[in-house]
């Protein structure tokens, strides 16, 4: 094979290599680089075109003068392709660096510049057969020079601008390949400009073409490596971001619950000492609403910082575990944990005072005793904090014994919920009688639970738990339903009717749907509203006096009667009571049963209050004839108590015989 054949072969291989690189550019790289890689692919396709066309020109040179014009055209297209190749690479670089959309004008400018350049390189001497040297100088020499400069510029730009994923192997290989391409093109140009420097021998040219081919192949490999690395970097960055999101509370910048548990899991074993301290920002929503979310987040951040201060070697992590709760994990147990918790609490409390607005915080903590999981300890600490806050304390340590009774409560409330649907609950009725005549005035419905294993339970055994666990709404609705049913049955049977009072929990009293629910039940059972009385405790009404008083007004407007129960046992002032317009006051049992004069004095005062307000008064818990006598003397018009009638499933008698009353007044039992 002679040198010319080698040259032809090398040029053909270069064309193939360039086309292959176009394909490679298309095949690799992430979708984020879609535009860049299309430009690069097009650019290398154009380079392939250049090699193919210059090969054609070369072959046409030997084909005779009749092919001269075709040869000129193919040279023109070859030069255009080469310049387009350089222009597109430049464009791709620019797009990748500036991350901007491709402007049409820019593309047009690149194409026009390539065309103009090609005309300048091809036209001079094109039709002059004697001007072969000029043609070679322009089409080979100047072209190589321009190409060398362009590749060098590309290499410089790449060198100056560090890619986002850092300078990797692929990056250096690409740089090296462009450098070599620039070098070989420069040497190629020098063959034409400084002919003496290197002998213008075909062998030299062939070696140069081989160098160019190898540089192109190097560039292909380098691009493959680089794009691969780049794709991987993008994927890794995404994974890291996703992981961060899972473990981070974005708003505050603190770790979240998952993040804290993960950190604990990573740095401790199941036997390692571990203490979790929880801080609750009281009335957080109100503060956020009033002082703004930015203030609230800054407050959380600073409180988190305070919790993390001190004894750094024991600190495992601080996190925002709820919208208004922070937690800190400490690698300590025993007295060490107690001391550490106290120190952190002090830091946080000091910080809470200096946030521009004093913030109330409460704390709870739990110390690992028997390989408890971190999540369990966190829940325990939260529970202790809730208890502390509910009982007005600043901090409480979680006690497992307490947890057992809490668990019992959870269990009993679950059973109670099932009991509602299984007829284990029932009502007993207790009569309220006229103090003078012993005639039945009204009836109070009282709930009971026949527990499958614990037997008959009085309301005191299960209502407090129901209250704490949000079940009172269900229970009150159940009682309302049963009371109305019982009244309807009696009515349908033509039996005498008196109003029935039912007890209403605080939650139901303040519930927006109460009035409508009562109205619906009365309508469904065809009952006049005056047959229903709702007993409201003073303390329930005082939770929100304004709301309570408007609900009471709405109920009374409906025609339903309202009684104030357990009067005198709450914390309300008389001025608050003044605003609650009720139909009846019920004097609490404790005043009637109180042997000391003070309780009796209060009972008498309530009776007098009722008289002057024109409100009915009932004395509860009348157990002895002596108490009855006192109630009568104090002018209490209605009485309720075991002396007169004990609660029972049966309807109370229409009249009872009262001690000190003429016999024979009893009404026939129903
Ligand atoms: P309360 O509303 O003050 O009900 C009166 C309580 O005093 C009843 O206890 C009744 O059995 C009891 N009692 C009546 N007369 C005497 C007496 O002469 N001596 C003594 N020692 N006790 C007497 P009970 O049935 O155990 O109810 C306790 C509390 O449970 C009630 O106090 C009421 O607050 C609540 N409750 C009862 N049933 C219901 C209900 O259906 N719904 C709601 N929300 N609460 C209820
Ligand atoms: Ca009551
Ligand atoms: Ca009562």
XYZ file of C-alpha atoms and ligand atoms in Angstrom:
718
model
C 0.000 0.000 0.000
C 1.512 3.328 -0.973
C 1.378 6.476 1.099
C -1.528 7.925 -0.849
C -3.600 4.830 -0.279
C -2.734 5.034 3.417
C -3.872 8.662 3.431
C -7.150 7.744 1.735
C -7.697 4.933 4.193
C -6.916 7.169 7.186
C -9.273 9.868 5.967
C -12.037 7.329 5.460
C -11.411 6.009 8.970
C -11.553 9.558 10.330
C -14.927 10.029 8.649
C -16.149 6.805 10.231
C -14.748 7.807 13.617
C -16.457 11.203 13.446
C -19.816 9.672 12.512
C -19.448 7.120 15.292
C -18.797 9.928 17.755
C -22.011 11.599 16.680
C -23.798 8.355 17.571
C -21.981 8.083 20.894
C -22.914 11.621 21.819
C -26.566 10.816 21.158
C -26.511 7.548 23.051
C -24.973 8.668 26.331
C -25.624 11.451 28.809
C -28.620 12.305 30.942
C -31.820 13.897 29.669
C -30.738 17.128 31.349
C -28.067 17.436 28.652
C -30.403 16.673 25.770
C -29.737 19.871 23.858
C -25.991 19.837 24.396
C -25.629 16.280 23.296
C -27.734 16.836 20.175
C -25.482 19.727 19.224
C -22.370 17.657 19.864
C -23.836 14.793 17.801
C -24.654 17.116 14.930
C -21.206 18.670 15.219
C -19.466 15.320 14.821
C -21.785 14.289 12.010
C -20.626 17.471 10.273
C -16.991 16.473 10.896
C -17.718 13.067 9.392
C -19.166 14.941 6.426
C -15.983 16.962 6.150
C -13.765 13.888 5.993
C -16.051 12.145 3.498
C -16.270 15.207 1.266
C -12.562 15.962 1.370
C -11.937 12.333 0.480
C -14.251 12.840 -2.518
C -12.392 16.029 -3.512
C -9.106 14.184 -3.224
C -10.295 11.341 -5.449
C -11.831 13.789 -7.937
C -8.491 15.591 -8.230
C -7.152 12.665 -10.217
C -10.289 12.233 -12.304
C -9.578 14.889 -14.918
C -10.461 18.528 -15.619
C -14.131 17.808 -16.504
C -14.693 17.110 -12.789
C -13.168 20.417 -11.699
C -16.501 22.078 -10.840
C -17.813 19.061 -8.940
C -14.558 18.990 -7.089
C -14.863 22.661 -6.181
C -18.406 22.090 -4.958
C -17.379 19.145 -2.868
C -14.479 21.195 -1.437
C -16.892 23.991 -0.613
C -19.214 21.575 1.165
C -16.251 19.981 2.954
C -15.054 23.353 4.267
C -18.622 24.224 5.263
C -18.955 20.945 7.148
C -15.716 21.489 9.010
C -16.599 25.023 10.020
C -20.108 23.901 10.967
C -18.497 21.191 13.106
C -16.454 23.802 14.968
C -19.422 26.177 15.254
C -21.739 23.511 16.640
C -19.164 22.378 19.204
C -18.759 25.987 20.290
C -22.515 26.344 20.541
C -22.842 23.155 22.577
C -20.191 24.417 24.973
C -21.952 27.737 25.320
C -25.341 26.147 25.983
C -23.911 23.748 28.540
C -22.146 26.555 30.354
C -24.909 29.146 30.354
C -27.787 26.697 30.670
C -29.862 28.746 28.330
C -32.350 27.733 25.667
C -31.018 27.639 22.134
C -31.840 30.828 20.276
C -32.746 30.468 16.630
C -30.740 33.555 15.727
C -27.614 32.016 17.165
C -28.008 28.876 15.056
C -28.594 30.922 11.921
C -25.499 33.020 12.691
C -23.348 29.884 13.117
C -24.587 28.373 9.823
C -24.097 31.643 7.935
C -20.610 32.163 9.389
C -19.659 28.595 8.389
C -20.958 29.191 4.875
C -19.140 32.488 4.539
C -15.920 30.933 5.842
C -16.288 28.036 3.429
C -16.726 30.415 0.472
C -13.645 32.390 1.496
C -11.585 29.201 1.807
C -12.852 27.654 -1.441
C -13.460 30.356 -3.993
C -10.031 32.022 -4.447
C -8.240 30.218 -7.265
C -11.080 27.772 -7.673
C -11.335 28.224 -11.426
C -7.712 28.815 -12.128
C -5.973 25.563 -12.952
C -2.578 27.145 -12.215
C -3.538 28.180 -8.682
C -3.138 24.759 -7.110
C -0.719 26.062 -4.448
C -3.134 28.815 -3.370
C -5.983 26.328 -3.208
C -3.921 23.937 -1.048
C -2.825 26.773 1.205
C -6.405 27.873 1.811
C -8.258 24.580 1.859
C -5.642 22.623 3.790
C -3.333 25.156 5.465
C -5.744 27.889 6.579
C -8.414 25.315 7.347
C -6.004 23.421 9.612
C -4.970 26.639 11.276
C -8.594 27.683 11.964
C -9.366 24.189 13.227
C -6.286 24.162 15.448
C -7.244 27.538 16.929
C -10.860 26.459 17.459
C -9.855 23.221 19.207
C -7.353 25.115 21.328
C -10.100 27.587 22.276
C -12.449 24.749 23.174
C -9.721 23.158 25.302
C -9.135 26.482 27.068
C -12.817 27.019 27.786
C -13.113 23.502 29.180
C -10.004 24.070 31.283
C -11.250 27.361 32.699
C -14.754 26.221 33.557
C -14.891 23.474 36.020
C -17.886 21.196 35.371
C -20.428 20.860 38.219
C -19.412 17.311 39.055
C -15.726 18.235 39.334
C -12.680 17.396 37.249
C -12.959 13.716 36.612
C -10.981 11.299 34.455
C -13.340 11.842 31.514
C -12.867 15.570 31.820
C -9.079 15.328 31.602
C -9.278 12.860 28.709
C -11.562 15.198 26.737
C -9.217 18.092 27.442
C -6.234 16.028 26.353
C -7.986 14.920 23.132
C -8.875 18.476 22.155
C -5.325 19.536 22.945
C -3.924 16.800 20.674
C -6.391 17.693 17.908
C -5.290 21.322 18.172
C -1.641 20.275 18.101
C -1.911 17.972 15.080
C -3.933 20.544 13.167
C -1.377 23.220 13.983
C 1.465 21.002 12.756
C -0.586 20.235 9.661
C -1.019 23.980 9.031
C 2.673 24.533 9.488
C 3.372 22.108 6.644
C 1.774 24.674 4.353
C 2.973 27.914 5.895
C 6.521 26.929 6.770
C 7.336 24.321 4.162
C 11.026 24.312 5.116
C 10.341 23.413 8.685
C 9.064 20.011 7.935
C 9.602 18.267 4.648
C 6.331 18.378 2.739
C 6.507 14.708 2.368
C 3.428 12.550 1.973
C 4.761 10.339 4.788
C 4.706 13.233 7.208
C 1.176 13.969 6.139
C 0.184 10.347 6.650
C 1.670 10.307 10.168
C -0.225 13.475 10.928
C -3.481 11.998 9.689
C -2.837 8.932 11.839
C -2.277 11.233 14.824
C -5.521 13.046 14.080
C -7.386 9.762 13.768
C -6.029 8.521 17.081
C -6.869 11.852 18.728
C -10.401 11.544 17.431
C -10.651 8.022 18.813
C -9.293 9.268 22.120
C -11.919 12.007 22.095
C -14.640 9.421 21.450
C -13.521 7.331 24.421
C -13.060 10.422 26.568
C -16.541 11.642 25.780
C -17.986 8.273 26.618
C -16.206 8.243 29.953
C -17.110 11.845 30.738
C -20.771 11.548 29.876
C -20.987 8.365 31.884
C -19.415 10.011 34.887
C -21.665 12.992 34.466
C -24.819 10.881 34.353
C -23.704 9.040 37.434
C -22.987 12.304 39.226
C -26.493 13.548 38.419
C -28.051 10.314 39.678
C -25.944 10.453 42.834
C -26.869 14.074 43.449
C -30.536 13.164 43.102
C -30.207 10.250 45.489
C -28.458 12.426 48.039
C -31.172 15.093 47.745
C -33.925 12.511 48.110
C -32.184 11.060 51.148
C -31.794 14.474 52.687
C -35.477 15.211 52.159
C -36.443 12.015 53.967
C -34.314 12.872 56.980
C -34.607 16.633 57.058
C -37.234 19.082 58.195
C -36.794 21.485 55.331
C -38.442 24.479 56.960
C -36.276 24.600 60.088
C -33.186 22.969 58.642
C -33.166 20.577 61.613
C -33.301 16.824 61.213
C -36.790 15.360 61.290
C -38.083 12.377 63.263
C -36.758 9.888 60.703
C -33.423 11.672 60.615
C -33.048 11.505 64.381
C -34.005 7.833 64.558
C -31.596 7.045 61.721
C -28.761 8.873 63.445
C -29.463 7.018 66.677
C -29.585 3.731 64.816
C -26.302 4.493 63.037
C -24.416 5.455 66.178
C -25.830 3.169 68.883
C -26.747 -0.443 69.458
C -29.774 -1.798 71.335
C -27.779 -1.947 74.575
C -26.154 1.474 74.385
C -27.285 4.022 76.982
C -29.839 6.309 75.400
C -32.013 9.136 76.678
C -34.515 11.127 74.672
C -35.559 14.586 75.776
C -38.547 16.238 74.154
C -39.328 19.943 74.209
C -42.807 21.224 73.383
C -43.421 24.815 72.379
C -46.763 25.664 73.921
C -49.307 27.545 71.833
C -46.995 27.241 68.838
C -49.799 27.691 66.300
C -50.896 30.889 68.004
C -47.352 32.257 68.014
C -46.877 31.279 64.376
C -50.164 32.938 63.492
C -49.432 36.104 65.459
C -45.689 36.615 65.073
C -45.317 34.989 61.673
C -43.936 31.678 60.397
C -40.435 33.088 59.981
C -40.289 34.070 63.629
C -41.662 30.680 64.659
C -39.052 28.806 62.616
C -36.249 30.952 63.964
C -37.536 30.274 67.483
C -37.456 26.524 66.805
C -33.966 26.758 65.344
C -32.647 28.638 68.341
C -34.332 26.291 70.798
C -32.843 23.362 68.868
C -29.439 24.996 69.108
C -29.870 25.457 72.862
C -30.809 21.790 73.307
C -27.698 20.773 71.424
C -25.376 22.868 73.589
C -23.186 21.378 76.328
C -21.618 17.913 76.673
C -21.062 17.461 72.953
C -19.676 13.940 73.326
C -23.032 12.763 74.665
C -25.111 14.444 71.990
C -26.412 12.146 69.269
C -28.681 14.588 67.493
C -31.359 17.256 67.678
C -34.508 17.108 65.557
C -37.899 18.637 64.961
C -40.152 15.663 65.563
C -43.508 17.472 65.275
C -44.529 20.895 64.126
C -44.133 22.171 67.690
C -41.825 19.590 69.257
C -38.069 19.200 69.304
C -36.212 16.158 70.526
C -32.609 15.609 71.517
C -30.972 12.203 71.742
C -28.323 11.784 74.424
C -25.956 8.870 74.870
C -26.304 8.637 78.639
C -28.292 6.834 81.277
C -28.719 6.842 85.063
C -27.867 9.977 86.977
C -25.712 11.128 84.079
C -28.823 11.363 81.924
C -30.753 13.278 84.588
C -27.958 15.832 84.934
C -27.574 16.209 81.186
C -31.321 16.643 80.677
C -31.471 19.284 83.401
C -28.612 21.243 81.833
C -30.189 21.172 78.386
C -33.556 22.148 79.806
C -31.976 25.148 81.512
C -30.317 26.223 78.243
C -33.579 25.898 76.342
C -35.598 27.734 78.983
C -33.133 30.605 78.977
C -33.308 30.753 75.191
C -37.122 30.624 75.284
C -37.082 33.894 77.216
C -34.841 35.695 74.765
C -36.648 35.061 71.502
C -38.137 38.543 71.450
C -41.310 37.112 72.878
C -41.268 34.783 75.872
C -42.282 31.276 74.893
C -43.674 28.658 77.266
C -41.988 25.287 76.886
C -42.558 21.948 78.572
C -40.345 18.882 78.644
C -40.538 15.136 78.936
C -37.800 12.541 78.811
C -37.344 8.827 78.740
C -34.263 6.793 79.633
C -33.550 3.426 78.034
C -34.041 0.650 80.583
C -34.457 -2.588 78.699
C -33.290 -2.320 75.117
C -36.311 -0.233 74.110
C -36.246 0.922 70.510
C -35.436 4.591 69.941
C -38.919 5.178 68.473
C -40.512 3.758 71.625
C -38.362 5.971 73.824
C -39.311 8.980 71.730
C -43.009 8.183 72.151
C -42.452 7.711 75.892
C -40.713 11.068 76.162
C -43.590 12.721 74.283
C -46.078 11.060 76.608
C -44.195 12.304 79.666
C -44.109 15.795 78.173
C -47.874 15.714 77.518
C -48.504 14.637 81.092
C -46.202 17.307 82.442
C -48.003 19.974 80.479
C -51.473 18.701 81.341
C -50.696 18.874 85.033
C -48.992 22.237 84.853
C -45.473 20.883 85.399
C -42.411 21.916 83.431
C -40.831 18.502 83.048
C -41.584 14.882 83.746
C -39.534 11.724 83.425
C -41.304 8.806 81.828
C -42.091 6.051 84.336
C -42.836 2.586 82.962
C -45.327 1.885 85.810
C -47.312 4.878 84.695
C -47.211 3.501 81.176
C -48.894 0.339 82.339
C -51.904 2.232 83.703
C -51.916 4.305 80.502
C -52.013 1.087 78.513
C -54.924 -0.104 80.646
C -56.703 3.106 79.812
C -56.127 2.673 76.092
C -57.523 -0.828 76.447
C -60.604 0.230 78.401
C -61.425 2.977 75.917
C -61.210 0.490 73.050
C -63.524 -1.847 74.920
C -65.870 1.045 75.682
C -66.089 1.931 72.020
C -67.048 -1.646 71.228
C -69.502 -1.619 74.146
C -71.400 1.224 72.471
C -72.283 -1.082 69.617
C -72.838 -4.216 71.702
C -75.554 -3.174 74.142
C -73.234 -3.351 77.144
C -74.158 0.214 78.076
C -77.511 1.058 79.555
C -79.255 3.887 81.368
C -80.579 4.087 84.894
C -83.098 6.716 85.860
C -83.259 8.640 89.108
C -86.272 10.690 90.084
C -86.180 14.334 91.119
C -89.051 15.132 93.417
C -90.979 18.123 94.772
C -89.627 18.874 98.249
C -93.098 19.555 99.566
C -95.338 16.936 97.987
C -92.896 14.215 96.980
C -94.314 14.298 93.479
C -92.081 13.299 90.601
C -90.824 16.433 88.880
C -88.307 15.085 86.418
C -85.840 12.253 85.870
C -82.064 12.161 85.466
C -80.613 9.551 83.141
C -77.334 8.031 84.335
C -75.125 5.775 82.279
C -73.842 2.328 83.342
C -71.573 -0.247 81.725
C -71.978 -3.956 82.169
C -68.378 -4.905 81.421
C -68.041 -8.511 80.147
C -65.312 -9.399 82.660
C -65.315 -6.599 85.256
C -69.044 -6.556 85.931
C -71.159 -3.438 86.446
C -69.097 -0.253 86.179
C -70.298 3.163 87.433
C -69.600 6.133 85.135
C -66.751 7.304 87.342
C -64.812 4.203 86.263
C -64.909 4.832 82.540
C -66.062 8.364 81.727
C -62.781 10.107 82.688
C -60.879 7.796 80.327
C -63.485 8.393 77.623
C -63.050 12.118 78.147
C -59.270 11.926 77.767
C -59.556 9.792 74.651
C -62.156 11.732 72.731
C -65.024 9.300 73.152
C -67.459 11.553 75.016
C -69.090 12.817 71.836
C -70.085 9.261 70.926
C -71.320 8.540 74.436
C -73.395 11.716 74.698
C -74.945 11.003 71.300
C -75.781 7.483 72.449
C -77.404 8.760 75.654
C -79.392 11.405 73.761
C -80.667 8.722 71.412
C -81.671 6.367 74.258
C -83.334 9.109 76.315
C -85.414 10.258 73.344
C -86.351 6.666 72.521
C -87.445 6.000 76.064
C -89.604 9.132 76.082
C -91.193 8.182 72.765
C -91.981 4.658 73.980
C -93.684 6.009 77.094
C -95.590 8.475 75.012
C -96.690 5.788 72.571
C -97.801 3.617 75.499
C -99.751 6.533 76.942
C -97.718 6.549 80.190
C -97.260 9.749 82.225
C -94.339 11.863 81.060
C -91.935 14.143 82.926
C -88.826 15.851 81.512
C -85.688 13.698 81.373
C -82.333 15.271 82.141
C -79.171 13.958 80.576
C -75.592 14.920 81.393
C -73.583 16.605 78.701
C -69.799 16.528 78.526
C -67.770 19.676 77.997
C -66.749 18.597 74.517
C -70.333 18.108 73.398
C -71.458 21.388 74.906
C -68.899 23.293 72.853
C -69.404 21.208 69.722
C -70.769 23.194 66.802
C -73.206 20.417 65.853
C -74.907 20.079 69.256
C -78.005 22.199 68.720
C -78.749 20.653 65.332
C -78.246 17.122 66.696
C -80.624 17.750 69.606
C -83.215 19.256 67.303
C -82.968 16.323 64.888
C -83.406 13.743 67.672
C -86.469 15.527 69.063
C -88.029 15.779 65.631
C -87.287 12.164 64.744
C -89.012 10.980 67.929
C -91.822 13.517 67.715
C -91.063 14.955 71.159
C -91.762 18.435 72.482
C -88.387 20.054 73.370
C -89.554 20.828 76.902
C -89.318 17.081 77.724
C -85.552 17.200 77.379
C -83.214 18.763 79.881
C -79.445 19.043 79.395
C -77.241 19.150 82.477
C -74.116 21.163 82.003
C -71.405 21.348 84.606
C -70.172 24.700 85.615
C -66.576 23.728 84.790
C -67.566 22.660 81.262
C -69.241 26.002 80.694
C -66.181 27.830 81.986
C -63.857 26.304 79.379
C -65.245 28.865 76.959
C -67.867 30.989 78.758
C -68.775 33.027 75.687
C -69.410 30.032 73.495
C -71.131 28.083 76.262
C -73.535 30.916 76.922
C -74.487 31.252 73.253
C -75.033 27.470 72.952
C -77.180 27.529 76.072
C -79.208 30.407 74.653
C -79.709 28.523 71.380
C -80.837 25.370 73.222
C -83.292 27.334 75.343
C -84.589 29.137 72.285
C -85.345 25.698 70.895
C -87.397 24.998 74.016
C -84.930 22.531 75.583
C -84.302 23.030 79.302
C -80.801 23.617 80.640
C -79.595 22.851 84.167
C -76.314 23.936 85.751
C -74.940 20.809 87.414
C -72.523 20.466 90.337
C -72.883 24.128 91.119
C -70.246 25.525 93.441
C -67.616 22.851 92.766
C -65.874 24.508 89.826
C -63.643 27.506 89.758
C -66.099 29.911 88.225
C -66.838 33.283 89.660
C -70.354 34.484 90.254
C -69.932 37.082 87.543
C -69.431 34.312 84.980
C -72.449 32.421 86.255
C -74.510 35.567 85.865
C -74.140 35.261 82.084
C -75.341 31.648 81.947
C -79.113 31.807 81.801
C -80.238 28.366 82.930
C -83.597 26.883 83.897
C -82.285 25.039 86.905
C -79.421 25.073 89.394
C -78.282 21.801 90.926
C -76.578 22.066 94.298
C -73.750 19.571 94.445
C -73.982 16.571 96.711
C -70.876 17.609 98.629
C -72.651 20.678 100.085
C -75.736 18.762 101.149
C -73.709 15.953 102.694
C -71.262 18.326 104.418
C -71.797 18.074 108.184
C -69.939 21.371 108.727
C -71.948 24.581 108.625
C -69.991 26.098 105.739
C -71.206 23.625 103.095
C -74.764 24.005 104.279
C -74.420 27.778 104.142
C -73.381 27.566 100.491
C -76.326 25.276 99.727
C -78.695 27.743 101.367
C -77.107 30.619 99.443
C -77.619 28.818 96.107
C -81.243 28.166 97.025
C -81.686 31.872 97.776
C -79.935 32.773 94.531
C -82.365 30.587 92.606
C -85.327 32.126 94.317
C -84.302 35.661 93.559
C -83.385 34.792 89.936
C -86.642 32.890 89.493
C -84.618 29.770 88.621
C -85.536 26.296 89.791
C -83.146 24.659 92.332
C -82.456 20.965 92.981
C -80.495 19.569 95.918
C -78.532 16.466 94.935
C -77.504 13.599 97.187
C -80.234 13.761 99.818
C -79.495 10.619 101.812
C -80.918 11.220 105.274
C -84.094 12.662 106.790
C -81.902 15.230 108.456
C -80.559 16.413 105.072
C -84.104 16.493 103.759
C -85.178 18.649 106.671
C -82.302 21.005 106.058
C -83.193 21.324 102.339
C -86.754 22.100 103.169
C -85.718 24.655 105.761
C -83.384 26.279 103.232
C -86.274 26.529 100.803
C -84.877 24.135 98.167
C -87.884 23.301 95.983
C -86.693 19.985 94.381
C -84.781 17.030 95.794
C -82.741 14.167 94.366
C -81.106 11.461 96.427
C -81.094 7.915 97.669
C -83.455 8.773 100.469
C -86.141 9.432 97.878
C -85.137 7.159 95.045
C -82.144 5.159 93.921
C -81.219 5.124 90.240
C -82.731 2.102 88.510
C -83.555 0.783 85.073
C -87.212 1.204 85.921
C -89.007 4.489 85.610
C -89.257 6.242 89.027
C -92.588 6.327 90.912
C -94.778 9.336 90.286
C -94.693 10.165 93.949
C -92.624 9.142 96.993
C -93.465 9.334 100.644
C -91.253 11.845 102.367
C -90.432 11.613 106.060
C -92.442 14.113 108.003
C -95.168 14.018 105.404
C -98.724 12.773 105.872
C -98.997 9.103 104.849
C -101.347 7.899 102.170
C -100.115 10.310 99.518
C -98.275 7.698 97.489
C -99.176 7.473 93.881
C -99.702 4.007 92.420
C -96.452 2.518 91.052
C -96.107 2.435 87.293
P -73.969 13.786 88.484
O -74.495 14.354 87.244
O -73.752 14.672 89.627
O -74.944 12.623 88.820
C -75.395 12.362 90.089
C -74.596 11.285 90.695
O -74.905 11.178 92.068
C -74.925 9.912 90.127
O -73.780 9.147 90.211
C -75.945 9.372 91.106
O -76.036 7.974 91.069
C -75.364 9.884 92.372
N -76.340 9.997 93.469
C -77.650 10.328 93.390
N -78.184 10.388 94.613
C -77.228 10.110 95.478
C -77.147 10.034 96.885
O -78.129 10.239 97.624
N -75.977 9.721 97.434
C -74.872 9.476 96.679
N -73.729 9.152 97.277
N -74.883 9.538 95.343
C -76.072 9.865 94.779
P -73.277 8.337 88.988
O -74.439 7.718 88.313
O -72.185 7.473 89.476
O -72.712 9.452 88.044
C -71.581 10.133 88.371
C -71.334 11.218 87.400
O -71.088 10.692 86.098
C -72.541 12.100 87.189
O -72.608 13.033 88.189
C -72.258 12.696 85.854
O -71.374 13.776 85.973
C -71.576 11.568 85.143
N -72.534 10.891 84.295
C -73.401 9.922 84.659
N -74.119 9.537 83.591
C -73.709 10.265 82.555
C -74.059 10.343 81.172
O -74.961 9.658 80.711
N -73.415 11.219 80.379
C -72.444 12.035 80.857
N -71.861 12.873 80.031
N -72.080 11.992 82.144
C -72.718 11.125 83.002
Ca -76.092 15.389 86.549
Ca -74.440 16.712 89.989
